[in-house]
Coordinates of C-alpha atoms and ligand atoms in Angstrom, one line a residue:
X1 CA -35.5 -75.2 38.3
X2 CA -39.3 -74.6 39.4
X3 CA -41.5 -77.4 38.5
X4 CA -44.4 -74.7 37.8
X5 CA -45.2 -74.6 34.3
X6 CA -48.9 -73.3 34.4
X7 CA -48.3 -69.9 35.3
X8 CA -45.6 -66.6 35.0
X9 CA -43.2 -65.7 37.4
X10 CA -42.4 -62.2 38.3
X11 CA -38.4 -62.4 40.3
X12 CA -37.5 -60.3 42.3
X13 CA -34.0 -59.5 42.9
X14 CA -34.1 -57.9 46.2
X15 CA -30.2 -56.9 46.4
X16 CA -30.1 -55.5 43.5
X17 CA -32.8 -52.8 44.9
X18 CA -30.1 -52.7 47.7
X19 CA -27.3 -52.3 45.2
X20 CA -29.8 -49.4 43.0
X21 CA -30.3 -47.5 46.5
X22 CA -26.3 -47.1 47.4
X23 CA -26.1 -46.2 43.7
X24 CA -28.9 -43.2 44.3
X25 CA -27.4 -42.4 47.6
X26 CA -23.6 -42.2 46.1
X27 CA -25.7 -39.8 43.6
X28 CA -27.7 -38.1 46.1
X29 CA -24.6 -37.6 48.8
X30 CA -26.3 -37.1 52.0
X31 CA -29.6 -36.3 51.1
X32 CA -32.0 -38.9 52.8
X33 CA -33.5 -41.3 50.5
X34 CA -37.4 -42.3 51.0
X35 CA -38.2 -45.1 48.5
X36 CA -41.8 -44.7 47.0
X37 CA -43.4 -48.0 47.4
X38 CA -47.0 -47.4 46.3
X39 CA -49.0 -49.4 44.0
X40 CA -47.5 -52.7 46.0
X41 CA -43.9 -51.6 45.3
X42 CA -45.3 -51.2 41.0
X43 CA -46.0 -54.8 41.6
X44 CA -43.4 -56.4 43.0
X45 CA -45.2 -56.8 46.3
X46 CA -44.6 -53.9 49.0
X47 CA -44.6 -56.3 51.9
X48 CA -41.0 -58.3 50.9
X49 CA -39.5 -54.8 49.3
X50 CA -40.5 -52.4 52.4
X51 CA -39.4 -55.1 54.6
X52 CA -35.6 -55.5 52.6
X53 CA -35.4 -51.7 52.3
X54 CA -35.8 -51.1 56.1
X55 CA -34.4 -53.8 57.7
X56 CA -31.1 -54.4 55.3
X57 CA -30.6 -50.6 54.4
X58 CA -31.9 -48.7 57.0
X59 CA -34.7 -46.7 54.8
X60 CA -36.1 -44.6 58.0
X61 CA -39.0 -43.1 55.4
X62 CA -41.7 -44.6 53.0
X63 CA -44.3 -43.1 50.8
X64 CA -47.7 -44.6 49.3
X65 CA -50.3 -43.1 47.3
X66 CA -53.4 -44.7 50.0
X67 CA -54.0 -45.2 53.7
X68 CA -54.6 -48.7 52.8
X69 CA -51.3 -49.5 50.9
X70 CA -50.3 -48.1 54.5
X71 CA -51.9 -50.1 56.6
X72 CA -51.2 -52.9 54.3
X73 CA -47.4 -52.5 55.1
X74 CA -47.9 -51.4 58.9
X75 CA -49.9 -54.6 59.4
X76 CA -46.9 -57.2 57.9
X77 CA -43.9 -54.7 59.1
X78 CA -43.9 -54.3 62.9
X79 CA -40.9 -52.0 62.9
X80 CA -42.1 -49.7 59.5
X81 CA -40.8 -46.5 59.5
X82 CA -43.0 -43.3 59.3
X83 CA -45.2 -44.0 56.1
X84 CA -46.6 -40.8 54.2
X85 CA -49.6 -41.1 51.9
X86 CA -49.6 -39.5 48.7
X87 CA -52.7 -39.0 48.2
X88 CA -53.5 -37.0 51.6
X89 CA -56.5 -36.9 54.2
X90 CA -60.2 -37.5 54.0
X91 CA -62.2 -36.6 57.5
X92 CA -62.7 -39.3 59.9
X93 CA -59.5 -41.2 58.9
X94 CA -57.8 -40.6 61.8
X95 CA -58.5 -43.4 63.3
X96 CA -56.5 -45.5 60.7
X97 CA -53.9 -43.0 60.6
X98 CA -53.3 -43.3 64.5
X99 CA -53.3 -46.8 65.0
X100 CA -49.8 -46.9 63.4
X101 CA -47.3 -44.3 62.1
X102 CA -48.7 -43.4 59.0
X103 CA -48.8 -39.9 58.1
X104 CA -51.0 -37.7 55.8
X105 CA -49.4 -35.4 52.5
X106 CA -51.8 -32.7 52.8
X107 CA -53.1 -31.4 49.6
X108 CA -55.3 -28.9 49.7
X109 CA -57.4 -26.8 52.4
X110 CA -60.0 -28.6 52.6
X111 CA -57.4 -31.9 53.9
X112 CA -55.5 -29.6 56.1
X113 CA -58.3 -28.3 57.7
X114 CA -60.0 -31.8 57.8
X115 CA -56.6 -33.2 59.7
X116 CA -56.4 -30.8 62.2
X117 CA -60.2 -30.5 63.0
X118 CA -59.5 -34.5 63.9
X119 CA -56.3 -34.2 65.8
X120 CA -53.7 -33.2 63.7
X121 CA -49.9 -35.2 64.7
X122 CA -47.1 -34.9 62.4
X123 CA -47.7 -34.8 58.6
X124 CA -46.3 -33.5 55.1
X125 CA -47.7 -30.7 53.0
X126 CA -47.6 -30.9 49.3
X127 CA -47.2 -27.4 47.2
X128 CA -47.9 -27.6 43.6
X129 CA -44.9 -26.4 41.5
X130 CA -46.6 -27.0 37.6
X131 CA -48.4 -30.3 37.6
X132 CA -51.7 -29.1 38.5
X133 CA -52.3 -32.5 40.3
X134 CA -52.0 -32.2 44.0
X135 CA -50.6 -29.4 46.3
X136 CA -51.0 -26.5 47.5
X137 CA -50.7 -23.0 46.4
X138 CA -47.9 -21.0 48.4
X139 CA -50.4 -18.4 49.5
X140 CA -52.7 -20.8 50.9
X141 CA -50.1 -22.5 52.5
X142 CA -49.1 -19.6 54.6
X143 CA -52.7 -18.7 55.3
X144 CA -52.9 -21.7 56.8
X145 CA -49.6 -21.5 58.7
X146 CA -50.8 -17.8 59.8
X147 CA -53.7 -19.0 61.0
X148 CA -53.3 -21.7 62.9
X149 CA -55.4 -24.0 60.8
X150 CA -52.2 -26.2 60.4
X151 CA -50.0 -26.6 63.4
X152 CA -46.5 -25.6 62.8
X153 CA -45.4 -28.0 64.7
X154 CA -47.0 -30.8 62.9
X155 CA -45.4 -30.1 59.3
X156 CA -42.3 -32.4 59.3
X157 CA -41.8 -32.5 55.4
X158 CA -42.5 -30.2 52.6
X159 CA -42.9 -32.2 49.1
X160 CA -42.9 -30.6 45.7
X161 CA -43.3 -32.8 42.1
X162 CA -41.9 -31.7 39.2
X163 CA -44.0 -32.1 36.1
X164 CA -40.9 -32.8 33.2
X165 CA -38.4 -34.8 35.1
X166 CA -38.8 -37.5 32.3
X167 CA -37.7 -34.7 29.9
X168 CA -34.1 -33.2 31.5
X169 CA -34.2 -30.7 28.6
X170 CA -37.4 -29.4 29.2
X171 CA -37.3 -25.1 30.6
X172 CA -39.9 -26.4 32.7
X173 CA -37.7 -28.0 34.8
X174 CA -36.0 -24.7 35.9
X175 CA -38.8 -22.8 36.6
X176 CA -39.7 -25.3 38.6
X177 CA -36.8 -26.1 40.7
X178 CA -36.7 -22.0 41.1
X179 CA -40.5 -22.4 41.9
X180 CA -39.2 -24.7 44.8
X181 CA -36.8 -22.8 46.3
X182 CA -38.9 -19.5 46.5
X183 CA -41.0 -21.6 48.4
X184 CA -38.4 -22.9 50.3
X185 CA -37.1 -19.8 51.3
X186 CA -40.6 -18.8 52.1
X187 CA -41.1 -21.6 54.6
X188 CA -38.2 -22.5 56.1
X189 CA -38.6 -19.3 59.0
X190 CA -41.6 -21.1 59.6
X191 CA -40.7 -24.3 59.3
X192 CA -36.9 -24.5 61.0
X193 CA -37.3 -28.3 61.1
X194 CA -39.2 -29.5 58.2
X195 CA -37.6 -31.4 55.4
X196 CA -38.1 -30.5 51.8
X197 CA -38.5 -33.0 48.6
X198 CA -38.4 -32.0 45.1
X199 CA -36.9 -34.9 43.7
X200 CA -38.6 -38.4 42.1
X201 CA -36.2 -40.3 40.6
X202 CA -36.2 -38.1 37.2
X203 CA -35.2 -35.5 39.2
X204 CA -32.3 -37.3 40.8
X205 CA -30.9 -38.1 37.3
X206 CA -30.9 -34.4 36.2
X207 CA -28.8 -31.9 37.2
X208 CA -30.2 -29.1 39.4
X209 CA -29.0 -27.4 42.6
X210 CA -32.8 -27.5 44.9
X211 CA -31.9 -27.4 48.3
X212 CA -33.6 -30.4 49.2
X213 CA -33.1 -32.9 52.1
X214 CA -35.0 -35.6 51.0
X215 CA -35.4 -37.7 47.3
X216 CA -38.8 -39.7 46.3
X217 CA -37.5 -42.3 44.5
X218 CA -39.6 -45.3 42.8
X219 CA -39.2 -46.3 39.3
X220 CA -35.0 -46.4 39.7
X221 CA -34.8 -48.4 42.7
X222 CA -36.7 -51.3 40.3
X223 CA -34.1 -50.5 37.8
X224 CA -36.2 -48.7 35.7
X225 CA -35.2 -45.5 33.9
X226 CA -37.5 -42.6 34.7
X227 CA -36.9 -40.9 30.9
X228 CA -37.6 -44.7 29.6
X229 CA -33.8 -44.5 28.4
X230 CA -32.1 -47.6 29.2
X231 CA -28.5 -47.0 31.6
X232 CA -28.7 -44.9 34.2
X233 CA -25.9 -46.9 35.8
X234 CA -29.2 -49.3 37.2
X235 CA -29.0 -53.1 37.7
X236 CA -32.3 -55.1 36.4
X237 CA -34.0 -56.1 39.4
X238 CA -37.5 -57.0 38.3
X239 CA -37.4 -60.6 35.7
X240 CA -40.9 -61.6 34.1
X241 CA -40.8 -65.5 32.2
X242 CA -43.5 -67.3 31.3
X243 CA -43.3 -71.5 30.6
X244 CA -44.2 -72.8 27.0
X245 CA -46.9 -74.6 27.1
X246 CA -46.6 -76.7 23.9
X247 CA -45.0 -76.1 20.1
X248 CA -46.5 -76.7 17.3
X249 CA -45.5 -76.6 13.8
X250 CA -47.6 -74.1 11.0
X251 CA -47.1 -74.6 7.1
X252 CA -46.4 -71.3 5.1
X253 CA -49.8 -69.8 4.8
X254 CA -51.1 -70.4 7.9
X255 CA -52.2 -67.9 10.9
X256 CA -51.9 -67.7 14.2
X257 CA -53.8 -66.3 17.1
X258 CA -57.3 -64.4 16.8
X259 CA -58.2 -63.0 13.5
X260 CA -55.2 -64.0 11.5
X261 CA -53.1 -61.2 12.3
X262 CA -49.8 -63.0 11.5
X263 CA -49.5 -65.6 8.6
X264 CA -46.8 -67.7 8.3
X265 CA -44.3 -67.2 5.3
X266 CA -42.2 -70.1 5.5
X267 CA -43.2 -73.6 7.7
X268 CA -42.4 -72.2 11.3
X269 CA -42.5 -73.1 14.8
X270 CA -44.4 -71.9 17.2
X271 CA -44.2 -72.0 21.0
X272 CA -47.2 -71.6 22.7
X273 CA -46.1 -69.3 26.0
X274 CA -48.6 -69.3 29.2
X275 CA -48.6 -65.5 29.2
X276 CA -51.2 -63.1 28.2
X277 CA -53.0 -59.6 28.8
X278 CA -54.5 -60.7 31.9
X279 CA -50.6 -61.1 33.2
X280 CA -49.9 -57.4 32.4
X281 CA -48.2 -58.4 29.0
X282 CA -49.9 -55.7 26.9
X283 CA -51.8 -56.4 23.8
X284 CA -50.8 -53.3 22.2
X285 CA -47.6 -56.2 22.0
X286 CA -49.5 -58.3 19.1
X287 CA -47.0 -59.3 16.2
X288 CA -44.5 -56.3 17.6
X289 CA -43.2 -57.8 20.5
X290 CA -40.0 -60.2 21.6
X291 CA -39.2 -63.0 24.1
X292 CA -36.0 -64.4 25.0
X293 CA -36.8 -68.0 24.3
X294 CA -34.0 -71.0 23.1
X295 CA -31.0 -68.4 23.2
X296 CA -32.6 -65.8 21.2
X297 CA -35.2 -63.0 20.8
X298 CA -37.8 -65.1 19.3
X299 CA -40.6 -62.4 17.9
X300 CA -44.3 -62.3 18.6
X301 CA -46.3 -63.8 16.0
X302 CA -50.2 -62.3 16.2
X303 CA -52.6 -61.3 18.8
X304 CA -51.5 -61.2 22.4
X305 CA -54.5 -63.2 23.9
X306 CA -55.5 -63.1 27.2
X307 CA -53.7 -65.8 28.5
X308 CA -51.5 -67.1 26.0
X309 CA -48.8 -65.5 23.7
X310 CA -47.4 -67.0 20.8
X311 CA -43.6 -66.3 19.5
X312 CA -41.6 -68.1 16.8
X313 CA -38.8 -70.1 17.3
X314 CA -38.0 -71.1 14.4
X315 CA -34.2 -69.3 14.3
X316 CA -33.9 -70.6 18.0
X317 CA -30.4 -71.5 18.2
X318 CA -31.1 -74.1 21.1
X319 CA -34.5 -76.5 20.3
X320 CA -37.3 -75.1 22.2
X321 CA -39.5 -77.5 24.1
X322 CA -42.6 -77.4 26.4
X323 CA -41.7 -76.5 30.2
X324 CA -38.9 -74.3 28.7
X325 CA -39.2 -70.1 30.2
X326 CA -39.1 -67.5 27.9
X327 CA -38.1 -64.5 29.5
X328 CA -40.8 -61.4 28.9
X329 CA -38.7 -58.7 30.5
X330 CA -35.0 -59.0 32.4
X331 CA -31.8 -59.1 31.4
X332 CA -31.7 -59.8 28.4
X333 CA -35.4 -58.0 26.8
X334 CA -34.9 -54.4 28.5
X335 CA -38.0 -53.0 30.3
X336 CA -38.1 -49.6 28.8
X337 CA -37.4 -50.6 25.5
X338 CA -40.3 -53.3 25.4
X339 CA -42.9 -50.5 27.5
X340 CA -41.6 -48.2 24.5
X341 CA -42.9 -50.7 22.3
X342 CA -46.1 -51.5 23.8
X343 CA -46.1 -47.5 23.6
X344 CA -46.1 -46.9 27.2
X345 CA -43.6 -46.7 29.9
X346 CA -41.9 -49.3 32.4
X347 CA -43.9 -48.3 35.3
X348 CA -47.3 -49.2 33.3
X349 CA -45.7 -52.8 32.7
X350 CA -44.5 -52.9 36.0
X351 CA -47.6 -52.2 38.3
X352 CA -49.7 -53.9 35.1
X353 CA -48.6 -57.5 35.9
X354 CA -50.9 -59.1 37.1
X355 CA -52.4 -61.2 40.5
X356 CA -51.8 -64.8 39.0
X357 CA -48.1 -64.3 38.1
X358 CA -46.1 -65.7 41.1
X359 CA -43.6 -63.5 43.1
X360 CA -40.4 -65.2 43.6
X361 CA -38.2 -63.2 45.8
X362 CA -33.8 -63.3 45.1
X363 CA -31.6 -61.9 47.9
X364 CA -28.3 -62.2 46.4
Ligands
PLP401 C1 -44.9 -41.9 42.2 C2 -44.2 -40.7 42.9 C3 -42.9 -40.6 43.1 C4 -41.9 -41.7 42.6 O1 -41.7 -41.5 41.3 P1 -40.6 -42.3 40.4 O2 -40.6 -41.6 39.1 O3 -41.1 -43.7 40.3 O4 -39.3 -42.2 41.1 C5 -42.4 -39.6 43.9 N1 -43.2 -38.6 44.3 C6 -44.5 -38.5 44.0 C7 -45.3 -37.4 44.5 C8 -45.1 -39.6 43.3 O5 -46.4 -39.5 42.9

């Protein structure tokens, strides 16, 4: 048992990641997998998860969202695979995109044109199939191509984003996926080599026949469910628990927390848990939210502060006492159901938690 008690811990479970990936790939048959690690791996630290993924599964692909998160991992992971940034190419980066193998998803003209004018070297294209976020139009695309403002040569991977993979039903999802293959077909003459993405891991869950050679997954590999329904045949790997730091007993008709938002109807006890907005557990929480505390969900009882929570435990089945963890999310409090009712979704809780929980890393 730690002998913290002053702050959350955020574990890890690193093989269950491991297990999560051979699920995808049993899914995904042998379309390479190239785990999305941005945002520090949504918060569970991109150094120890990049550095499981490649060296105990082989992962011969990463993506990021910024040259930095890049660097970050090239700096801490001597033998990182190619690492493709999201978020594309601004001039004069080229120097931070040589120094190690970190490559450019380029965006727009103005990034293509931007990457070559400094070099050029292998790098991914992004087409826009409905998002409206990044990408390029297929028309530009083969302008460029045509013209010799992007080097044929260079384009290794072709990525495309589908807008509704979080709603399988959605139409837009087949326009899209036809969207992608038109472009496909349009690009593969000139492109025999490239490799082309479609799927995050909404679109892995949902059936579709793309003709893609390579999946983006994030949010399932942390056992998170992309349409925020819980199964997915997923293992939790991500376990937030915060220590109590003291109980306390209220008479009926006293409140707790800031402005009285929850008044006691009976004489109750409270335990006072060292968790609070500035930890990523979200306000929006206040007198809606439970813990797993003395062998039980033990419910919220007013305002999420900012660093302290308080939950009943009065109907704990086991006493509760001061050192004692209560767990936020894991096993037994599912992530998607608590981000649907802090009414958002698990990546926002995962990536939200925050720089003073401790990271405690599990690899079996
Ligand atoms: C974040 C992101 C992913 C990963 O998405 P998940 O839903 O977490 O699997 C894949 N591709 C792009 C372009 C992204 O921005």
């Amino acid at each position: 048992m730690t002998t913290e008690t002053s702050r959350p811990t955020l574990t890890v479970n690193l093989a269950a990641i491991g297990r999560n990936l051979d699920h995808l790939q049993n899914q995904a048959g042998g379309t390479d997998i190239a785990p999305v690690v941005k945002a520090n791996a949504y918060g569970l630290g991109d150094h120890r998860v990049a550095e499981h993924l490649v060296t105990h599964h082989g992962v011969r692909t990463l993506f990021v969202a910024t040259v930095e998160e890049a660097v970050g991992i090239a700096l801490l992971l001597p033998h990182a695979p190619p690492l493709y940034v999201l978020n594309g190419y601004t001039a004069s980066q080229q120097g931070v995109f040589g120094r190690h193998d970190i490559r450019p998803v380029l965006n727009s003209t103005a990034q293509a044109t931007a990457w070559t004018k400094d070099g050029g070297g292998p790098c991914a294209i992004a087409l826009d199939v409905g998002m409206n976020r990044l990408g390029l139009g297929i028309e530009e695309t083969l302008c460029l191509l045509n013209q010799g403002i992007l080097g044929k040569d260079d384009v290794n991977l072709v990525v495309m984003h589908l807008s509704h993979a979080s709603a399988p039903a959605a139409s837009e999802n087949k326009a899209q996926v036809e969207k992608f293959d038109t472009i496909e077909q349009a690009l593969r003459p000139l492109l025999p080599n490239a490799r082309f993405s479609l799927s995050a891991s909404g679109g892995m869950m949902m059936p579709h026949d793309a003709k893609e050679t390579l999946v983006r997954p994030g949010i399932a590999l942390w056992g998170g469910a992309p349409d925020g329904v819980p199964g997915h045949g997923l293992e939790t790997v991500a376990t937030l628990t915060a220590p109590v730091v003291m109980t306390r007993q209220v008479t009926a008709g006293e409140t707790v927390s800031y402005n009285g938002r929850w008044q006691a109807e009976r004489p109750s006890t409270i335990a006072v848990l060292s968790i609070g907005y500035a930890d990523g557990y979200h306000r929006a929480l206040s007198n809606k939210g439970e813990v797993f505390l003395g062998g039980t969900r033990c419910p919220i009882v007013g305002a999420v502060t900012m660093d302290l929570t308080m939950v009943d435990v009065t109907d704990a089945p086991k006493p509760v006492a001061e050192g004692d963890h209560a767990e936020i999310f894991g096993p037994h409090i599912n992530i998607d159901c608590l981000a649907d009712e802090a009414g958002t979704i698990a990546y926002e809780l995962l990536t939200s938690v925050g720089q003073r929980v401790k990271r405690v890393y599990e690899v079996e």
